[in-house]
Amino acid sequence: MTKSILLVGVGGQGTILASKLLTIGLMEAGFDVKMSEIHGMSQRGGSVSSQVRYGEKVESPVIELGGADILISFEKMEALRYLNFLKPDGKVVVNDYELNSMPILSGKAEYPLNAVEVLKSKAKTTVIDAAYEAEKIGNSKVMNIILLGTIIKAMGLEEIDWVKILKDNIKPNLVDINIKALETGKNLV
């Protein structure tokens, strides 16, 4: 059976790196994996989404509306934007974090004040504060790896050698803090 993971965020949050590490881990575990990315002006704070599908045989990298088993959102408003991709019994893990997008910064839109409450009313939602957790372990840039840890735990993928994957794909001087971040994320769900 194919599983579908939708990762969403704002450009610069590390959404794509988390997706690539997830894909590498799933492939090393022997799954057929398809991944697609959408960079919506990602370098300018635009919306970014990455779709990762895995299983015995995956036909398409694209997650259809109502097809995601889990939605991992690096930013609250992005979770609302992509909520319609979630299966009726799907799960949401949302980072309690706000990054104003271009329409908000330019005054063309307003940030929703009750994003978390709306998410909780529509889906089984776990709210984490990855920014706080990242600061606690000493580097705000590891929020994405904390969120990767939540995916690993929520999807039951702990048997994969994630430490090896981090060592093989992260700069050597950043491996230890990323391992801490991954463990932190796994413990949050």
XYZ file of C-alpha atoms in Angstrom:
189
model
C 0.000 0.000 0.000
C 1.330 3.427 -0.949
C 1.748 6.055 1.768
C 1.708 9.777 0.992
C 3.501 12.481 2.959
C 2.976 16.159 2.140
C 5.554 18.608 3.514
C 4.719 22.299 3.235
C 6.374 25.504 4.345
C 7.827 28.791 3.242
C 11.014 29.208 1.225
C 14.115 29.087 3.377
C 12.710 26.778 6.067
C 14.496 23.647 4.848
C 11.394 21.842 3.611
C 13.175 20.489 0.522
C 16.196 19.213 2.492
C 13.890 17.370 4.910
C 12.055 15.825 1.936
C 15.304 14.725 0.293
C 16.585 13.111 3.496
C 13.231 11.364 3.938
C 13.359 10.104 0.344
C 16.932 8.806 0.752
C 15.963 6.953 3.933
C 12.898 5.369 2.348
C 14.902 4.261 -0.703
C 17.623 2.763 1.495
C 14.884 0.851 3.338
C 13.887 -0.737 0.027
C 10.721 1.217 -0.747
C 9.785 2.448 -4.194
C 9.762 6.216 -3.670
C 8.546 9.116 -5.789
C 9.058 12.739 -4.798
C 7.923 15.973 -6.376
C 8.619 19.538 -5.298
C 6.940 22.828 -5.970
C 9.010 25.936 -5.271
C 6.634 28.889 -5.318
C 9.117 31.757 -5.343
C 10.773 29.863 -2.491
C 13.768 32.167 -2.293
C 11.409 35.082 -1.628
C 9.359 33.568 1.161
C 6.841 31.918 -1.137
C 4.988 28.687 -0.534
C 6.974 25.457 -0.901
C 5.526 21.966 -0.988
C 7.118 18.586 -1.376
C 5.221 15.373 -1.957
C 6.798 12.058 -0.971
C 5.016 8.817 -1.831
C 6.398 5.410 -0.924
C 5.403 1.760 -0.939
C 6.018 -1.447 -2.838
C 5.195 0.117 -6.210
C 4.426 3.818 -6.563
C 2.863 4.899 -9.846
C 2.908 8.678 -9.444
C 4.741 11.251 -7.319
C 1.637 13.443 -7.133
C -0.670 13.431 -4.117
C -4.230 14.111 -5.176
C -6.725 16.150 -3.160
C -7.747 14.068 -0.143
C -4.810 11.685 -0.647
C -2.157 12.554 1.978
C -1.752 10.275 4.983
C 0.076 13.029 6.819
C 0.585 16.749 6.335
C 3.739 18.146 7.910
C 3.624 21.922 7.965
C 6.677 24.005 8.789
C 4.422 27.098 9.086
C 0.806 27.482 10.330
C -0.808 29.259 7.389
C 0.720 26.753 4.938
C -1.061 23.972 6.850
C -4.377 25.712 6.194
C -3.498 26.259 2.543
C -2.826 22.522 1.957
C -5.388 20.975 4.336
C -7.628 19.827 1.456
C -4.878 17.374 0.391
C -5.286 15.402 3.637
C -7.219 12.111 3.755
C -10.324 12.234 5.972
C -8.484 10.133 8.584
C -5.096 11.778 7.938
C -2.896 13.470 10.514
C -1.461 16.978 10.652
C 1.775 17.920 12.393
C 2.053 21.688 12.418
C 4.914 23.856 13.554
C 3.468 26.657 15.703
C 5.398 29.209 13.691
C 4.470 32.257 11.623
C 6.351 33.504 8.595
C 4.591 36.273 6.751
C 4.317 35.610 3.031
C 4.562 38.248 0.323
C 0.775 38.890 0.142
C 0.709 39.551 3.898
C 3.843 41.714 3.839
C 2.409 43.772 0.976
C -0.945 44.224 2.759
C -2.974 42.199 0.227
C -3.855 39.500 2.767
C -4.125 39.072 6.512
C -2.582 36.301 8.575
C -5.326 34.060 10.038
C -5.365 34.521 13.803
C -6.880 31.138 14.645
C -4.941 28.809 12.318
C -4.256 26.142 14.951
C -7.875 26.056 16.139
C -9.130 25.685 12.559
C -6.687 22.841 11.922
C -7.716 21.054 15.134
C -11.388 21.374 14.197
C -10.811 19.746 10.789
C -8.162 17.046 11.402
C -6.245 15.088 14.020
C -3.561 17.705 14.687
C -0.346 17.696 16.684
C 1.098 21.151 17.322
C 4.802 21.478 18.018
C 7.063 24.453 18.591
C 10.088 23.462 16.518
C 11.627 26.944 16.825
C 11.647 26.682 20.621
C 12.999 23.124 20.489
C 15.722 24.148 18.000
C 16.795 27.035 20.226
C 16.925 24.656 23.209
C 19.415 22.403 21.417
C 21.437 25.368 20.195
C 20.693 26.057 16.520
C 17.524 27.639 15.096
C 18.317 26.215 11.642
C 17.514 22.614 12.666
C 13.746 23.157 12.810
C 13.436 21.180 9.563
C 15.253 18.171 11.031
C 13.040 18.314 14.134
C 10.041 18.177 11.783
C 11.652 15.288 9.888
C 11.846 13.460 13.233
C 8.098 13.926 13.698
C 7.471 12.299 10.294
C 9.723 9.355 11.134
C 7.854 8.715 14.384
C 4.347 9.383 13.046
C 4.863 7.081 10.041
C 6.616 4.300 12.002
C 9.929 4.623 10.156
C 12.279 4.376 13.154
C 13.940 1.153 11.903
C 15.732 3.074 9.113
C 19.326 4.128 9.933
C 18.665 7.877 10.035
C 21.976 8.626 11.773
C 23.850 7.139 8.784
C 21.677 9.164 6.391
C 22.466 12.376 8.287
C 26.188 11.533 8.357
C 26.153 10.856 4.600
C 24.209 14.008 3.637
C 24.940 16.763 6.169
C 28.171 18.733 6.617
C 30.330 16.871 9.196
C 30.387 19.795 11.653
C 26.551 19.838 11.733
C 25.889 16.091 12.105
C 25.746 15.964 15.918
C 23.252 18.831 16.301
C 21.111 17.358 13.510
C 21.065 13.970 15.265
C 19.873 15.768 18.427
C 17.226 17.575 16.360
C 16.002 14.320 14.814
C 15.676 12.672 18.236
C 13.899 15.758 19.586
C 11.352 15.579 16.744
C 10.716 11.867 17.292
C 9.959 12.577 20.939
C 7.386 15.296 20.137
C 4.737 13.009 18.564
